[in-house]
C-alpha cells in the first residue's frame, strides 16, 4: 500500500511539473531583436525594468544573459550524462530555468532577496536574480553594471572563480562573455527605438510621464 501511495505521489508530482512546463511561454521566435521579444511577451519588459530599478543592471544586459543561458526556455536543464554511453544518468549541475541558476546560489538569493516562492522558471524571478547577482559582483569585485562581458564571467564562474581568474583557461567561457556583451549592446540600441511602446502600453500609463 505504501509503495502504491509512493508511486501515486511521484506520478502526481511529475504530472504537475510537466503541466507547468506546458503552460510556460514559448521561446520568442526572433531572439536577435529585443523589441520583438517584448512584443511577444510584454510582461517580460515589466519584470526586467523592475529588476533594473531595484538592482541597476540594464534591461538589455539581463536579456542578453538569459538568451545565452537558456535561449528563453523556462524549464531547461543541462542534459543528463550517459552511464556506459547509453543509460541516462546524473545531470552535470543543478542549473535550471531562464537564468540557469544552480541550487546553492538560488537558495542564497531566496533567503536574501527573492523570498520563499521565487521560481527559476518565472521570468520575474529570473531577471531579479540576475540583477541581484550582478549587484553582488559589483559589491564584491568592483565590476561596473555597464560591463556585461566581465559581469558574465563572474556570473558563469562565480565571484570567487572570477577573482581567481579561472575563466582565463576557458576559451569557450571567454567567447560566451564576448557574445553576451555584443548582444547586450545590440539589444540596448534596439530598445532605444521601441521602449516607449512598452512603457506606455497600459491605460494608466499616461504620456509623457511613462517615458521618463
Backbone as numpy.savetxt, mean C-alpha at the origin, in Angstrom:
# Nx Ny Nz CAx CAy CAz Cx Cy Cz
-17.01 -35.53 16.48 -17.84 -34.33 16.48 -16.97 -33.08 16.48
-15.93 -33.10 17.32 -15.03 -31.94 17.37 -14.33 -31.74 16.03
-13.97 -32.87 15.40 -13.29 -32.78 14.10 -14.22 -32.15 13.06
-15.49 -32.55 13.06 -16.47 -31.98 12.12 -16.64 -30.49 12.37
-16.73 -30.12 13.66 -16.88 -28.71 14.01 -15.67 -27.91 13.54
-14.48 -28.52 13.69 -13.26 -27.84 13.24 -13.26 -27.62 11.75
-13.70 -28.64 11.00 -13.77 -28.51 9.55 -14.76 -27.42 9.15
-15.90 -27.38 9.84 -16.91 -26.36 9.54 -16.38 -24.97 9.82
-15.63 -24.83 10.93 -15.07 -23.53 11.29 -14.07 -23.06 10.25
-13.16 -23.97 9.85 -12.18 -23.62 8.83 -12.86 -23.30 7.50
-13.85 -24.13 7.15 -14.57 -23.88 5.90 -15.27 -22.54 5.91
-15.88 -22.20 7.05 -16.54 -20.90 7.15 -15.57 -19.75 7.02
-14.40 -19.90 7.63 -13.38 -18.85 7.53 -12.94 -18.67 6.09
-12.68 -19.80 5.39 -12.24 -19.72 4.00 -13.31 -19.10 3.12
-14.58 -19.41 3.40 -15.68 -18.84 2.62 -15.76 -17.34 2.81
-15.63 -16.88 4.06 -15.65 -15.44 4.34 -14.47 -14.75 3.67
-13.27 -15.35 3.79 -12.09 -14.74 3.20 -12.20 -14.64 1.70
-12.69 -15.70 1.04 -12.83 -15.65 -0.41 -13.90 -14.67 -0.82
-14.96 -14.57 0.00 -16.01 -13.60 -0.31 -15.50 -12.18 -0.24
-14.67 -11.87 0.76 -14.09 -10.53 0.88 -13.22 -10.22 -0.32
-12.45 -11.20 -0.76 -11.59 -10.99 -1.93 -12.42 -10.72 -3.17
-13.54 -11.44 -3.31 -14.40 -11.25 -4.48 -15.06 -9.89 -4.49
-15.33 -9.34 -3.30 -15.99 -8.04 -3.21 -15.02 -6.87 -3.32
-13.73 -7.14 -3.26 -12.72 -6.07 -3.31 -12.69 -5.44 -4.71
-12.32 -4.16 -4.81 -12.24 -3.52 -6.12 -11.25 -4.21 -7.03
-11.56 -4.26 -8.31 -10.62 -4.80 -9.28 -9.47 -3.81 -9.46
-8.28 -4.29 -9.78 -7.16 -3.37 -10.04 -7.50 -2.45 -11.21
-7.08 -1.19 -11.14 -7.36 -0.25 -12.24 -6.80 -0.75 -13.57
-7.51 -0.47 -14.63 -7.07 -0.91 -15.95 -5.82 -0.18 -16.41
-5.78 1.14 -16.20 -4.63 1.94 -16.62 -3.88 2.41 -15.39
-2.87 1.66 -14.99 -2.11 2.00 -13.80 -0.98 2.98 -14.08
-0.84 3.38 -15.32 0.18 4.37 -15.68 -0.27 5.79 -15.40
-1.58 5.98 -15.21 -2.12 7.34 -15.08 -2.92 7.45 -13.79
-2.46 8.28 -12.87 -3.12 8.41 -11.57 -4.52 9.00 -11.70
-4.75 9.83 -12.72 -6.08 10.39 -12.93 -7.08 9.29 -13.28
-6.67 8.35 -14.13 -7.55 7.25 -14.49 -7.76 6.32 -13.30
-6.74 6.14 -12.49 -6.89 5.32 -11.29 -7.97 5.90 -10.38
-7.90 7.20 -10.14 -8.87 7.83 -9.25 -10.25 7.95 -9.91
-10.31 7.99 -11.22 -11.62 8.00 -11.88 -12.33 6.66 -11.69
-11.55 5.59 -11.67 -12.14 4.28 -11.40 -12.50 4.12 -9.93
-11.65 4.66 -9.06 -11.84 4.50 -7.61 -11.69 5.86 -6.93
-12.68 6.73 -7.04 -12.53 8.08 -6.47 -12.33 8.10 -4.96
-12.84 7.10 -4.25 -12.63 7.07 -2.79 -11.16 6.89 -2.45
-10.38 6.29 -3.36 -8.94 6.14 -3.09 -8.26 7.49 -2.99
-8.74 8.47 -3.75 -8.18 9.82 -3.62 -8.41 10.35 -2.21
-9.64 10.16 -1.70 -9.95 10.64 -0.35 -9.03 10.00 0.68
-8.81 8.70 0.55 -7.95 7.99 1.51 -6.50 8.50 1.42
-6.01 8.65 0.19 -4.62 9.10 0.02 -4.43 10.53 0.49
-5.42 11.37 0.23 -5.30 12.76 0.68 -5.34 12.84 2.21
-6.21 12.03 2.83 -6.26 12.02 4.30 -4.92 11.56 4.88
-4.30 10.56 4.25 -2.99 10.09 4.72 -1.93 11.16 4.52
-1.99 11.89 3.40 -1.03 12.97 3.18 -1.18 14.05 4.25
-2.41 14.41 4.56 -2.64 15.45 5.56 -2.19 14.99 6.95
-2.31 13.70 7.22 -1.95 13.19 8.54 -0.44 13.00 8.70
0.23 12.50 7.63 1.62 12.08 7.77 2.61 12.82 6.88
2.13 13.42 5.78 3.03 14.24 4.95 3.53 13.61 3.67
3.35 12.31 3.46 3.79 11.69 2.21 2.85 12.08 1.09
3.35 12.62 -0.02 2.48 13.05 -1.13 1.63 11.90 -1.67
0.47 12.26 -2.15 -0.46 11.28 -2.73 0.23 10.46 -3.82
0.95 11.14 -4.70 1.59 10.45 -5.82 2.58 9.40 -5.34
3.31 9.70 -4.28 4.27 8.73 -3.74 3.56 7.53 -3.13
2.48 7.76 -2.41 1.71 6.66 -1.85 1.25 5.69 -2.94
0.68 6.24 -4.01 0.17 5.39 -5.09 1.30 4.69 -5.83
2.44 5.35 -5.95 3.59 4.72 -6.61 4.09 3.53 -5.79
4.10 3.65 -4.47 4.46 2.53 -3.61 3.50 1.36 -3.82
2.22 1.65 -3.80 1.22 0.59 -3.88 1.28 -0.11 -5.24
1.48 0.66 -6.30 1.58 0.04 -7.62 2.77 -0.91 -7.66
3.88 -0.50 -7.09 5.07 -1.34 -7.08 4.87 -2.60 -6.24
4.22 -2.44 -5.10 4.10 -3.55 -4.16 3.05 -4.57 -4.57
1.91 -4.12 -5.05 0.79 -5.05 -5.26 0.07 -4.88 -6.58
0.43 -3.88 -7.38 -0.33 -3.56 -8.60 -1.81 -3.37 -8.29
-2.08 -2.80 -7.11 -3.43 -2.47 -6.66 -4.32 -3.70 -6.48
-3.73 -4.84 -6.12 -4.49 -6.05 -5.81 -4.64 -6.14 -4.29
-5.86 -6.17 -3.84 -6.13 -6.00 -2.42 -5.70 -7.19 -1.55
-5.79 -8.39 -2.06 -5.53 -9.57 -1.23 -4.28 -10.34 -1.65
-3.43 -9.72 -2.44 -2.28 -10.45 -2.96 -1.29 -10.79 -1.84
-0.66 -11.96 -1.97 0.36 -12.41 -1.04 1.49 -13.03 -1.85
2.68 -13.12 -1.28 3.77 -13.77 -2.03 3.40 -15.21 -2.37
3.75 -15.68 -3.56 3.43 -17.07 -3.91 4.15 -18.06 -2.99
3.52 -19.18 -2.77 4.11 -20.21 -1.93 5.33 -20.84 -2.60
6.30 -21.20 -1.78 7.41 -21.99 -2.30 6.91 -23.42 -2.56
7.73 -24.23 -3.24 7.34 -25.59 -3.59 8.27 -26.60 -2.91
7.69 -27.48 -2.12 8.46 -28.54 -1.48 8.71 -29.64 -2.51
9.98 -29.99 -2.67 10.38 -30.98 -3.67 10.01 -30.55 -5.08
9.84 -29.22 -5.23 9.54 -28.68 -6.55 8.11 -28.88 -6.99
7.26 -29.48 -6.15 5.90 -29.82 -6.56 4.84 -29.38 -5.55
5.05 -29.73 -4.28 4.03 -29.54 -3.25 4.03 -28.08 -2.78
2.87 -27.39 -2.85 2.79 -26.02 -2.32 3.20 -25.99 -0.85
4.09 -25.06 -0.49 4.65 -25.03 0.86 4.48 -23.64 1.44
5.37 -23.24 2.30 5.24 -21.97 3.01 5.44 -20.78 2.07
4.90 -19.64 2.49 5.15 -18.39 1.78 6.47 -17.80 2.29
7.20 -17.09 1.44 8.50 -16.56 1.87 8.39 -15.43 2.90
7.21 -14.81 3.01 7.01 -13.76 4.02 5.54 -13.65 4.33
5.22 -12.86 5.34 3.83 -12.64 5.75 3.22 -11.42 5.09
3.87 -10.87 4.06 3.37 -9.68 3.37 1.97 -9.94 2.81
1.13 -8.91 2.87 -0.25 -9.07 2.42 -0.84 -7.70 2.08
-1.73 -7.70 1.10 -2.54 -6.53 0.83 -1.90 -5.50 -0.07
-2.58 -4.36 -0.19 -2.15 -3.30 -1.11 -0.71 -2.87 -0.86
-0.36 -2.70 0.41 0.97 -2.17 0.75 1.98 -3.27 1.03
1.56 -4.54 0.95 2.44 -5.68 1.23 3.14 -5.54 2.59
2.39 -5.09 3.57 2.92 -4.97 4.92 3.02 -6.35 5.56
4.11 -6.60 6.26 4.31 -7.88 6.94 3.75 -7.83 8.36
3.50 -9.01 8.91 2.81 -9.11 10.21 3.44 -8.26 11.31
4.77 -8.33 11.55 5.32 -7.59 12.69 5.11 -6.08 12.58
5.43 -5.51 11.42 5.32 -4.05 11.30 3.86 -3.63 11.23
3.00 -4.49 10.68 1.58 -4.16 10.67 1.04 -4.13 12.11
1.51 -5.04 12.94 1.12 -5.00 14.34 1.58 -3.72 15.02
2.78 -3.27 14.71 3.27 -2.01 15.27 2.39 -0.84 14.82
2.04 -0.85 13.54 1.19 0.23 13.01 -0.18 0.23 13.70
-0.78 -0.93 13.85 -2.10 -0.98 14.48 -2.04 -0.50 15.93
-0.98 -0.87 16.64 -0.84 -0.44 18.02 -0.59 1.06 18.12
0.17 1.59 17.17 0.60 2.99 17.26 -0.38 3.97 16.64
-1.02 3.58 15.53 -1.79 4.57 14.78 -3.03 4.03 14.10
-3.02 2.77 13.68 -4.09 2.27 12.83 -5.34 1.80 13.54
-5.16 1.27 14.74 -6.30 0.75 15.48 -6.53 -0.73 15.23
-7.35 -1.32 16.07 -7.58 -2.76 16.06 -8.19 -3.26 14.75
-9.01 -2.42 14.12 -9.77 -2.88 12.95 -9.11 -2.51 11.62
-7.88 -2.02 11.65 -7.17 -1.70 10.40 -6.92 -2.98 9.61
-7.14 -2.91 8.29 -7.00 -4.08 7.43 -6.05 -3.77 6.28
-5.17 -4.69 6.02 -4.21 -4.52 4.92 -4.89 -4.57 3.56
-6.10 -5.10 3.51 -6.83 -5.25 2.25 -7.73 -4.07 1.95
-7.65 -3.01 2.74 -8.48 -1.81 2.53 -7.55 -0.64 2.18
-7.88 0.07 1.12 -7.01 1.15 0.65 -6.84 2.25 1.70
-7.87 2.52 2.48 -7.77 3.55 3.51 -6.63 3.25 4.47
-6.53 2.02 4.90 -5.51 1.64 5.86 -4.15 1.44 5.20
-4.15 1.02 3.93 -2.88 0.85 3.22 -2.18 2.19 3.01
-2.93 3.21 2.58 -2.32 4.52 2.38 -1.87 5.12 3.71
-2.68 4.92 4.75 -2.31 5.45 6.06 -1.06 4.75 6.58
-0.96 3.44 6.36 0.23 2.70 6.77 1.48 3.23 6.08
1.40 3.46 4.78 2.56 3.99 4.05 2.95 5.36 4.59
1.96 6.20 4.85 2.26 7.50 5.42 2.93 7.38 6.79
2.39 6.51 7.63 2.96 6.28 8.96 4.39 5.77 8.86
4.61 4.81 7.97 5.94 4.21 7.85 6.95 5.24 7.35
6.56 6.02 6.36 7.49 7.03 5.83 7.78 8.12 6.86
6.78 8.46 7.67 7.02 9.44 8.73 8.04 8.89 9.73
7.99 7.60 9.97 8.97 6.98 10.86 10.35 6.97 10.21
10.42 6.74 8.89 11.71 6.81 8.19 12.28 8.23 8.25
11.42 9.19 8.15 11.89 10.58 8.26 12.44 10.85 9.65
11.73 10.38 10.65 12.14 10.63 12.03 13.42 9.88 12.39
13.52 8.63 11.97 14.66 7.81 12.37 15.88 7.98 11.47
15.64 8.27 10.17 16.74 8.29 9.21 16.99 9.66 8.61
16.11 10.61 8.90 16.29 11.95 8.34 15.95 12.04 6.86
15.15 11.10 6.33 14.81 11.11 4.91 13.72 12.14 4.63
13.81 12.76 3.48 12.78 13.70 3.06 11.55 12.95 2.58
10.37 13.45 2.91 9.14 12.85 2.43 8.91 13.12 0.95
9.79 13.90 0.35 9.72 14.18 -1.09 10.87 13.48 -1.83
11.38 12.42 -1.24 12.45 11.62 -1.87 11.96 10.17 -1.96
11.08 9.88 -2.93 10.48 8.55 -2.97 11.47 7.42 -3.16
12.59 7.67 -3.83 13.55 6.59 -4.06 14.13 6.10 -2.74
14.61 7.01 -1.91 15.19 6.59 -0.63 14.12 6.10 0.34
12.95 6.73 0.30 11.86 6.25 1.15 11.50 4.81 0.83
11.51 4.47 -0.47 11.17 3.10 -0.84 12.26 2.12 -0.40
13.51 2.52 -0.50 14.58 1.65 -0.02 14.40 1.35 1.47
14.05 2.36 2.25 13.80 2.14 3.68 12.55 1.30 3.90
11.56 1.48 3.05 10.32 0.72 3.14 10.58 -0.76 2.86
11.36 -1.03 1.86 11.64 -2.42 1.47 12.59 -3.12 2.44
13.62 -2.40 2.86 14.66 -3.01 3.69 14.43 -2.83 5.18
13.49 -1.98 5.55 13.33 -1.62 6.95 14.30 -0.51 7.34
13.95 0.24 8.36 14.84 1.34 8.75 16.22 0.85 9.16
16.27 -0.29 9.86 17.56 -0.83 10.25 18.38 -1.29 9.05
17.72 -1.95 8.10 18.42 -2.39 6.90 18.92 -1.22 6.07
18.11 -0.17 5.99 18.55 1.02 5.25 19.77 1.62 5.92
19.75 1.70 7.23 20.87 2.28 7.96 22.15 1.47 7.73
22.00 0.16 7.62 23.16 -0.70 7.37 23.55 -0.74 5.90
22.69 -0.23 5.03 22.99 -0.21 3.60 22.80 -1.56 2.92
21.86 -2.38 3.41 21.67 -3.71 2.83 21.26 -3.66 1.36
20.59 -2.57 0.97 20.13 -2.44 -0.42 21.28 -2.33 -1.41
22.47 -1.97 -0.95 23.60 -1.78 -1.87 23.98 -3.08 -2.57
23.72 -4.20 -1.94 24.03 -5.50 -2.54 22.84 -6.11 -3.26
21.78 -5.31 -3.46 20.55 -5.82 -4.07 20.17 -4.95 -5.27
20.72 -5.24 -6.44 20.44 -4.40 -7.61 18.96 -4.34 -7.98
18.23 -5.42 -7.74 16.80 -5.40 -8.08 16.03 -4.44 -7.18
16.41 -4.37 -5.92 15.75 -3.44 -5.00 16.07 -2.01 -5.40
17.32 -1.73 -5.75 17.68 -0.38 -6.19 16.94 0.00 -7.47
16.81 -0.96 -8.38 16.06 -0.69 -9.61 14.59 -0.41 -9.30
14.00 -1.19 -8.40 12.61 -0.97 -8.02 12.43 0.42 -7.40
13.38 0.84 -6.59 13.30 2.17 -5.97 13.35 3.26 -7.03
14.18 3.09 -8.04 14.23 4.07 -9.13 12.91 4.09 -9.90
12.32 2.93 -10.09 11.03 2.86 -10.78 9.94 3.56 -9.97
9.96 3.36 -8.67 8.99 4.03 -7.80 9.15 5.54 -7.90
10.38 6.02 -7.88 10.62 7.47 -7.96 10.14 8.03 -9.29
10.43 7.32 -10.39 9.98 7.79 -11.71 8.46 7.79 -11.79
7.84 6.76 -11.24 6.38 6.69 -11.25 5.77 7.79 -10.39
6.36 8.05 -9.24 5.84 9.12 -8.38 5.93 10.47 -9.07
7.02 10.72 -9.78 7.15 11.98 -10.52 6.07 12.09 -11.60
5.85 10.98 -12.32 4.84 10.99 -13.38 3.44 11.17 -12.78
3.14 10.45 -11.72 1.84 10.59 -11.07 1.63 12.02 -10.58
2.67 12.63 -10.02 2.54 13.98 -9.50 2.20 14.97 -10.61
2.87 14.83 -11.76 2.58 15.71 -12.89 1.16 15.50 -13.40
0.72 14.25 -13.45 -0.64 13.97 -13.91 -1.67 14.51 -12.93
-1.40 14.35 -11.64 -2.36 14.78 -10.62 -2.57 16.28 -10.66
-1.53 17.02 -11.02 -1.67 18.47 -11.10 -2.72 18.90 -12.11
-2.99 18.06 -13.10 -3.95 18.42 -14.14 -5.37 17.96 -13.83
-5.54 17.09 -12.81 -6.89 16.55 -12.60 -7.34 16.55 -11.14
-6.51 17.01 -10.22 -6.84 16.86 -8.81 -8.12 17.59 -8.42
-8.38 18.76 -9.02 -9.60 19.50 -8.68 -10.85 18.68 -8.95
-10.77 17.81 -9.92 -11.90 16.94 -10.27 -12.30 16.07 -9.09
-11.33 15.64 -8.29 -11.63 14.74 -7.18 -11.87 15.50 -5.88
-11.28 16.67 -5.77 -11.53 17.48 -4.58 -12.93 18.07 -4.57
-13.51 18.28 -5.73 -14.77 19.01 -5.83 -15.93 18.13 -6.29
-15.81 16.81 -6.13 -16.83 15.96 -6.73 -18.08 15.81 -5.87
-18.00 16.12 -4.58 -19.15 15.95 -3.70 -19.97 17.24 -3.62
-21.24 17.10 -3.31 -22.15 18.25 -3.36 -21.79 19.31 -2.31
-21.17 18.89 -1.21 -20.83 19.83 -0.15 -19.46 20.46 -0.31
-18.73 20.06 -1.35 -17.41 20.62 -1.60 -17.56 21.77 -2.59
-17.53 22.98 -2.08 -17.89 24.16 -2.88 -16.62 24.83 -3.40
-16.59 25.08 -4.70 -15.49 25.83 -5.32 -15.53 27.27 -4.79
-14.37 27.94 -4.54 -13.02 27.47 -4.78 -12.35 26.81 -3.57
-13.10 26.66 -2.47 -12.49 26.19 -1.23 -11.99 24.76 -1.33
-12.65 23.93 -2.11 -12.23 22.55 -2.20 -10.94 22.41 -3.03
-10.52 23.47 -3.72 -9.29 23.41 -4.49 -8.06 23.77 -3.63
-8.28 24.24 -2.45 -7.17 24.72 -1.61 -6.28 23.57 -1.21
